[in-house]
């Protein structure tokens, strides 16, 4: 193999253990130089592409699977069980006094928020300490989601990302406050409670859920960070566009 | 690898084997570690549901890449908000390198980011995930010759844009 052909080969497949490559190296100094240049380039490329790993990611994935042990192969079992439960539920529902539909809806929202927080709440908060998204980027994200925010508030967002909500996409935001960064989860299509409501999450964080008229926002913070006051303030500063673009 | 293992065991093995690789690829795809984390988890949720369709364990990595790319496209089909610069993501790495080496790497990453996605993706899969041309072709739904052309051009462009010594 001549040096030019060897160089082209290594740019497609940089495997230097290939017998043809080894043979070419042994046959000429020019080929040996080509292989050395390739090695240096691939080392630099490999270093540049390196990404720090996400500790515990596999464990998290496996834990999620454990929470859903029934695979689609047994879907008929699940369907049968669901049908039986539905039947029992319907009978029970008719026998019991009517409960508040708002409470039932909010239970689902709280469950979602708790799972969301457990999924990446702490890691996103931690990331905001080192990775700054930039308020312009957060504004672009909010604009994309049809979320309007007062300028003063928008300038205080340290990080933002799209996140799932019970009813489509929403925004997971980190807001800088004097008491430290706190988490906001804006849910453009999810109706909030009639009056601000709170729950304590499993790790002791305080979560406040407030309605935005159209959509809702959750404020999650340490109990000392005044989540209630922040929730009360920001509900005046965030609104959801009527014509949602998603 | 899988043989007679049960379904959950197969899935767990896939998570342990490939989650980190998928995460690295996802970071290069979306440039946001949290988003990449979400993408990988969503990929595995879908993989769990569709695990029975994976007949050949040797193709698991390509299969997962395909799911991840589809999920990425589905989530951000209209627009990708440029949330975080790749250097800031890499900056989280606690690597013992000299300032000069850090600068060289940052410049190299800048050149990688300038690559068109059609060149960058196969290159990342080859270098970062150690995939063969055939595996990349399968994951990206391309012919092997197309993959070879793209990784060649990716390297050629990186070399052409390198500062002259």
Coordinates of C-alpha atoms in Angstrom, one line a residue:
Chain A
X1 CA 0.0 0.0 0.0
X2 CA 1.5 3.4 -1.0
X3 CA 1.5 6.3 1.6
X4 CA -1.4 8.2 -0.1
X5 CA -3.7 5.1 -0.2
X6 CA -2.7 4.3 3.4
X7 CA -3.6 7.8 4.5
X8 CA -7.0 7.6 2.9
X9 CA -7.6 4.2 4.4
X10 CA -6.8 5.5 7.9
X11 CA -9.1 8.5 7.5
X12 CA -11.9 6.0 7.0
X13 CA -10.8 3.3 9.3
X14 CA -8.1 4.3 11.8
X15 CA -7.5 0.7 12.9
X16 CA -3.7 0.5 13.1
X17 CA -3.8 -3.1 14.0
X18 CA -5.1 -4.0 10.6
X19 CA -2.5 -6.5 9.1
X20 CA -2.4 -4.5 5.8
X21 CA -1.5 -1.3 7.8
X22 CA 1.2 -3.2 9.7
X23 CA 2.6 -4.5 6.5
X24 CA 2.7 -1.1 4.9
X25 CA 4.5 0.4 8.0
X26 CA 7.1 -2.3 7.8
X27 CA 7.6 -1.7 4.1
X28 CA 8.4 2.1 4.1
X29 CA 9.3 5.0 6.3
X30 CA 6.8 7.2 4.6
X31 CA 4.0 4.8 5.5
X32 CA 5.3 4.7 9.1
X33 CA 5.1 8.5 9.2
X34 CA 1.6 8.4 7.8
X35 CA 0.6 6.0 10.6
X36 CA 2.2 8.1 13.2
X37 CA 0.4 11.2 12.0
X38 CA -2.8 9.3 12.1
X39 CA -2.2 8.1 15.6
X40 CA -1.5 11.6 16.8
X41 CA -4.7 12.9 15.1
X42 CA -6.9 10.1 16.5
X43 CA -5.5 10.7 20.0
X44 CA -6.4 14.4 19.8
X45 CA -9.8 13.6 18.3
X46 CA -10.6 11.0 21.0
X47 CA -9.6 13.4 23.7
X48 CA -11.7 16.2 22.2
X49 CA -14.8 14.0 22.0
X50 CA -14.5 12.7 25.5
X51 CA -17.6 13.4 27.6
X52 CA -17.7 12.9 31.4
X53 CA -20.0 10.1 32.2
X54 CA -23.2 10.4 34.1
X55 CA -22.7 8.4 37.4
X56 CA -25.6 6.1 38.2
X57 CA -27.4 6.5 34.9
X58 CA -27.6 2.7 34.3
X59 CA -28.9 2.2 37.8
X60 CA -31.5 4.8 37.3
X61 CA -32.7 3.2 34.0
X62 CA -32.8 -0.2 35.7
X63 CA -34.7 1.2 38.6
X64 CA -37.3 2.7 36.2
X65 CA -37.6 -0.7 34.6
X66 CA -38.2 -2.3 38.0
X67 CA -41.0 0.1 38.6
X68 CA -42.6 -1.2 35.4
X69 CA -41.9 -5.0 35.6
X70 CA -44.7 -6.0 33.3
X71 CA -43.5 -5.9 29.7
X72 CA -45.6 -5.7 26.6
X73 CA -45.4 -9.4 26.2
X74 CA -47.8 -9.7 29.1
X75 CA -49.9 -6.8 28.0
X76 CA -53.0 -9.0 27.9
X77 CA -52.6 -9.7 31.6
X78 CA -52.3 -6.0 32.3
X79 CA -55.4 -5.3 30.1
X80 CA -57.4 -7.9 31.9
X81 CA -56.3 -6.6 35.3
X82 CA -57.1 -3.1 34.2
X83 CA -60.6 -4.1 33.0
X84 CA -61.3 -5.8 36.4
X85 CA -60.0 -2.8 38.3
X86 CA -62.1 -0.5 36.2
X87 CA -65.2 -2.6 36.8
X88 CA -64.6 -2.6 40.5
X89 CA -63.8 1.1 40.5
X90 CA -66.9 2.0 38.7
X91 CA -69.1 0.1 41.1
X92 CA -67.2 1.6 44.1
X93 CA -67.4 5.1 42.5
X94 CA -71.2 4.8 42.3
X95 CA -71.5 3.7 45.9
X96 CA -69.3 6.4 47.4
X97 CA -70.2 10.0 47.8
X98 CA -68.9 12.2 45.0
X99 CA -65.3 13.5 45.6
X100 CA -63.9 16.8 44.4
X101 CA -62.8 16.3 40.7
X102 CA -60.2 19.0 41.3
X103 CA -58.5 16.9 44.0
X104 CA -58.4 13.9 41.8
X105 CA -56.7 15.9 39.0
X106 CA -54.3 17.5 41.3
X107 CA -53.2 14.1 42.7
X108 CA -52.0 13.2 39.3
X109 CA -50.1 16.4 38.9
X110 CA -48.5 16.0 42.3
X111 CA -47.5 12.5 41.4
X112 CA -45.9 13.7 38.2
X113 CA -44.1 16.5 40.0
X114 CA -42.7 14.1 42.6
X115 CA -41.5 11.7 39.9
X116 CA -40.1 14.6 37.9
X117 CA -38.2 15.9 40.9
X118 CA -36.8 12.5 41.8
X119 CA -35.8 12.0 38.1
X120 CA -33.6 15.0 37.6
X121 CA -34.5 17.8 40.0
X122 CA -31.3 17.7 42.1
X123 CA -29.0 17.1 39.1
X124 CA -30.4 20.1 37.1
X125 CA -30.2 22.3 40.2
X126 CA -26.6 21.2 40.6
X127 CA -25.8 21.7 36.9
X128 CA -27.0 25.3 37.2
X129 CA -24.1 25.9 39.6
X130 CA -21.5 25.1 36.9
X131 CA -23.4 25.2 33.5
X132 CA -25.0 28.6 32.8
X133 CA -27.6 28.4 30.1
X134 CA -27.7 32.1 29.5
X135 CA -30.9 34.2 29.9
X136 CA -31.1 34.7 26.1
X137 CA -31.2 30.9 25.6
X138 CA -33.8 30.5 28.3
X139 CA -35.9 33.2 26.7
X140 CA -35.7 31.4 23.4
X141 CA -36.8 28.2 25.1
X142 CA -39.8 30.0 26.8
X143 CA -40.7 31.7 23.6
X144 CA -40.7 28.3 21.8
X145 CA -43.0 26.9 24.5
X146 CA -45.4 29.9 24.3
X147 CA -44.5 31.0 27.8
X148 CA -44.3 34.8 28.4
X149 CA -42.3 36.1 31.3
X150 CA -41.7 39.6 32.7
X151 CA -38.2 40.9 31.7
X152 CA -37.0 41.2 35.3
X153 CA -37.8 37.6 36.0
X154 CA -36.4 36.3 32.7
X155 CA -33.0 37.8 33.5
X156 CA -32.8 35.7 36.6
X157 CA -33.0 32.4 34.9
X158 CA -29.8 30.5 35.2
X159 CA -30.7 27.4 33.2
X160 CA -33.7 26.1 31.3
X161 CA -34.6 22.9 29.6
X162 CA -37.6 21.3 28.0
X163 CA -39.3 18.8 30.2
X164 CA -42.3 16.5 30.2
X165 CA -45.5 17.5 32.0
X166 CA -48.7 15.6 32.5
X167 CA -50.0 17.3 29.3
X168 CA -47.2 17.7 26.9
X169 CA -44.0 19.8 27.0
X170 CA -43.1 22.3 29.6
X171 CA -40.1 24.2 31.0
X172 CA -37.8 23.1 33.8
X173 CA -36.1 26.3 35.0
X174 CA -33.6 27.3 37.6
X175 CA -34.2 30.8 39.0
X176 CA -31.5 32.7 40.9
X177 CA -32.8 34.1 44.1
X178 CA -31.2 35.8 47.1
X179 CA -31.8 32.5 49.0
X180 CA -30.0 30.5 46.3
X181 CA -31.2 28.8 43.1
X182 CA -34.7 27.3 43.1
X183 CA -36.6 25.2 40.6
X184 CA -39.6 26.2 38.6
X185 CA -41.6 23.7 36.4
X186 CA -43.9 25.5 34.1
X187 CA -46.7 23.3 32.7
X188 CA -48.4 25.3 29.9
X189 CA -51.3 22.9 29.4
X190 CA -51.8 21.5 32.9
X191 CA -54.5 23.2 35.0
X192 CA -53.4 24.1 38.5
X193 CA -55.4 24.1 41.7
X194 CA -58.0 26.7 42.4
X195 CA -55.9 28.1 45.3
X196 CA -52.1 27.7 45.7
X197 CA -51.3 24.3 47.3
X198 CA -48.2 22.8 48.7
X199 CA -46.7 19.4 49.4
X200 CA -43.4 18.2 50.9
X201 CA -41.5 16.0 48.6
X202 CA -39.7 12.8 49.7
X203 CA -36.4 14.6 50.2
X204 CA -37.9 17.3 52.3
X205 CA -38.1 19.9 49.5
X206 CA -41.2 22.1 49.6
X207 CA -43.3 22.3 46.4
X208 CA -45.9 24.9 45.7
X209 CA -48.3 24.6 42.8
X210 CA -50.1 27.6 41.5
X211 CA -52.5 28.2 38.6
X212 CA -51.6 30.6 35.9
X213 CA -55.1 30.9 34.7
X214 CA -54.0 29.0 31.6
X215 CA -51.5 26.4 32.7
X216 CA -49.7 26.2 36.0
X217 CA -46.3 26.5 37.6
X218 CA -44.6 24.5 40.4
X219 CA -42.0 26.1 42.6
X220 CA -39.7 23.6 44.3
X221 CA -37.2 24.8 46.9
X222 CA -35.7 24.1 50.3
X223 CA -38.2 25.0 53.1
X224 CA -36.0 28.0 54.1
X225 CA -36.1 29.5 50.6
X226 CA -39.6 30.9 50.8
X227 CA -41.1 29.0 48.0
X228 CA -44.6 30.2 48.8
X229 CA -43.7 33.9 48.5
X230 CA -41.8 33.2 45.2
X231 CA -44.8 31.3 43.9
X232 CA -47.1 34.1 44.8
X233 CA -44.9 36.6 43.0
X234 CA -44.1 34.7 39.9
X235 CA -47.7 33.8 39.1
X236 CA -48.1 37.5 38.3
X237 CA -45.0 37.5 36.1
X238 CA -45.6 34.3 34.0
X239 CA -48.4 33.8 31.5
X240 CA -49.1 31.2 28.9
X241 CA -49.8 32.4 25.3
X242 CA -53.3 31.6 24.1
X243 CA -52.1 30.3 20.8
X244 CA -49.7 27.6 22.0
X245 CA -47.3 26.7 19.3
X246 CA -46.7 23.2 20.4
Chain B
X1 CA -24.7 -12.6 25.3
X2 CA -28.4 -12.9 26.0
X3 CA -29.2 -16.6 25.3
X4 CA -31.8 -17.7 27.7
X5 CA -31.7 -14.8 30.0
X6 CA -35.1 -13.4 30.9
X7 CA -36.4 -10.2 29.5
X8 CA -35.5 -8.1 32.5
X9 CA -32.0 -9.5 32.6
X10 CA -31.5 -8.7 28.9
X11 CA -32.7 -5.2 29.5
X12 CA -30.5 -4.6 32.5
X13 CA -27.5 -5.9 30.6
X14 CA -28.2 -3.4 27.8
X15 CA -28.5 -0.6 30.3
X16 CA -25.2 -1.5 31.9
X17 CA -23.4 -2.0 28.6
X18 CA -24.6 1.0 26.6
X19 CA -26.2 3.7 28.8
X20 CA -22.9 5.6 29.2
X21 CA -22.0 5.4 25.5
X22 CA -25.5 6.5 24.6
X23 CA -25.3 9.4 27.0
X24 CA -22.0 10.6 25.5
X25 CA -23.5 10.4 22.0
X26 CA -26.6 12.2 23.2
X27 CA -24.5 15.0 24.6
X28 CA -22.9 15.6 21.3
X29 CA -26.3 15.4 19.7
X30 CA -28.1 17.9 21.9
X31 CA -25.2 19.7 23.8
X32 CA -27.1 19.6 27.2
X33 CA -26.2 17.0 29.8
X34 CA -29.6 17.0 31.5
X35 CA -31.4 16.8 28.2
X36 CA -29.0 14.0 27.1
X37 CA -29.8 12.2 30.4
X38 CA -33.6 12.5 29.6
X39 CA -33.0 11.3 26.0
X40 CA -31.2 8.2 27.2
X41 CA -33.8 7.3 29.8
X42 CA -36.6 7.8 27.3
X43 CA -34.6 5.7 24.8
X44 CA -34.5 2.9 27.4
X45 CA -38.2 3.3 28.2
X46 CA -38.9 2.7 24.5
X47 CA -36.4 -0.1 24.3
X48 CA -38.0 -1.9 27.2
X49 CA -41.4 -1.8 25.5
X50 CA -39.9 -3.0 22.2
X51 CA -37.3 -5.4 23.5
X52 CA -38.9 -8.4 21.9
X53 CA -38.2 -6.9 18.5
X54 CA -34.5 -7.0 19.1
X55 CA -33.7 -10.4 17.6
X56 CA -30.0 -10.1 17.2
X57 CA -28.1 -9.1 20.4
X58 CA -25.1 -8.1 18.3
X59 CA -27.2 -5.3 16.9
X60 CA -28.3 -3.9 20.2
X61 CA -26.0 -0.9 20.1
X62 CA -27.2 0.2 16.6
X63 CA -30.8 -0.5 17.6
X64 CA -30.5 1.7 20.7
X65 CA -28.8 4.5 18.7
X66 CA -31.7 4.3 16.2
X67 CA -34.2 4.7 19.0
X68 CA -32.3 7.6 20.6
X69 CA -32.0 9.5 17.3
X70 CA -35.7 9.0 16.6
X71 CA -36.6 10.2 20.1
X72 CA -34.3 13.2 19.6
X73 CA -36.0 14.0 16.3
X74 CA -39.4 13.5 17.7
X75 CA -38.8 15.8 20.7
X76 CA -37.0 18.5 18.8
X77 CA -38.5 18.2 15.4
X78 CA -39.1 21.9 15.0
X79 CA -36.3 23.5 16.8
X80 CA -33.4 22.7 19.1
X81 CA -33.0 25.4 21.7
X82 CA -29.2 26.1 22.0
X83 CA -29.1 25.7 25.7
X84 CA -25.5 24.9 26.6
X85 CA -22.2 25.2 24.7
X86 CA -20.4 21.9 24.4
X87 CA -17.2 23.3 26.0
X88 CA -19.2 24.1 29.1
X89 CA -20.4 20.5 29.2
X90 CA -16.9 19.2 28.8
X91 CA -15.7 21.7 31.3
X92 CA -17.4 19.6 34.0
X93 CA -14.7 17.0 33.4
X94 CA -12.1 16.9 36.1
X95 CA -9.2 16.0 33.9
X96 CA -5.6 16.7 34.7
X97 CA -4.4 18.6 31.6
X98 CA -2.3 21.6 31.2
X99 CA -4.0 24.9 30.2
X100 CA -2.3 24.6 26.8
X101 CA -3.8 21.2 26.3
X102 CA -7.2 22.5 27.4
X103 CA -7.0 25.2 24.8
X104 CA -6.0 22.7 22.1
X105 CA -8.9 20.5 23.0
X106 CA -11.4 23.4 23.1
X107 CA -10.2 24.4 19.6
X108 CA -10.5 20.9 18.4
X109 CA -14.1 20.7 19.8
X110 CA -14.9 23.9 18.1
X111 CA -13.9 22.4 14.8
X112 CA -15.9 19.3 15.5
X113 CA -19.0 21.4 16.3
X114 CA -18.5 23.2 12.9
X115 CA -18.9 19.9 11.1
X116 CA -22.3 19.3 9.4
X117 CA -24.4 16.8 11.5
X118 CA -24.2 14.3 8.7
X119 CA -20.4 14.1 9.1
X120 CA -20.3 14.6 12.9
X121 CA -22.7 11.8 13.9
X122 CA -20.9 8.9 12.2
X123 CA -17.5 10.3 13.4
X124 CA -18.7 10.4 17.0
X125 CA -20.2 6.9 16.7
X126 CA -16.9 5.6 15.3
X127 CA -14.5 7.3 17.6
X128 CA -16.4 7.7 20.8
X129 CA -18.5 4.5 20.7
X130 CA -16.1 2.3 18.8
X131 CA -18.7 1.3 16.3
X132 CA -17.7 -0.4 13.0
X133 CA -18.7 1.0 9.6
X134 CA -21.3 -1.6 9.3
X135 CA -22.9 -0.9 12.7
X136 CA -22.9 2.9 12.0
X137 CA -24.5 2.2 8.6
X138 CA -27.3 0.2 10.4
X139 CA -27.8 2.8 13.1
X140 CA -28.0 5.7 10.7
X141 CA -29.8 3.8 8.0
X142 CA -27.1 4.5 5.4
X143 CA -25.0 2.3 3.1
X144 CA -21.5 1.3 4.3
X145 CA -19.9 3.3 1.5
X146 CA -21.9 6.4 2.5
X147 CA -20.6 6.0 6.1
X148 CA -17.1 5.6 4.8
X149 CA -17.4 8.7 2.7
X150 CA -18.8 10.7 5.6
X151 CA -16.2 9.7 8.2
X152 CA -13.5 10.4 5.6
X153 CA -14.8 13.8 4.9
X154 CA -15.3 14.6 8.6
X155 CA -11.6 13.9 9.2
X156 CA -10.6 15.7 6.1
X157 CA -12.5 18.8 7.2
X158 CA -11.1 18.7 10.7
X159 CA -7.6 18.5 9.3
X160 CA -8.2 21.2 6.8
X161 CA -9.4 23.5 9.5
X162 CA -6.6 22.7 11.9
X163 CA -4.2 25.6 12.6
X164 CA -1.0 25.3 10.6
X165 CA 2.0 24.4 12.7

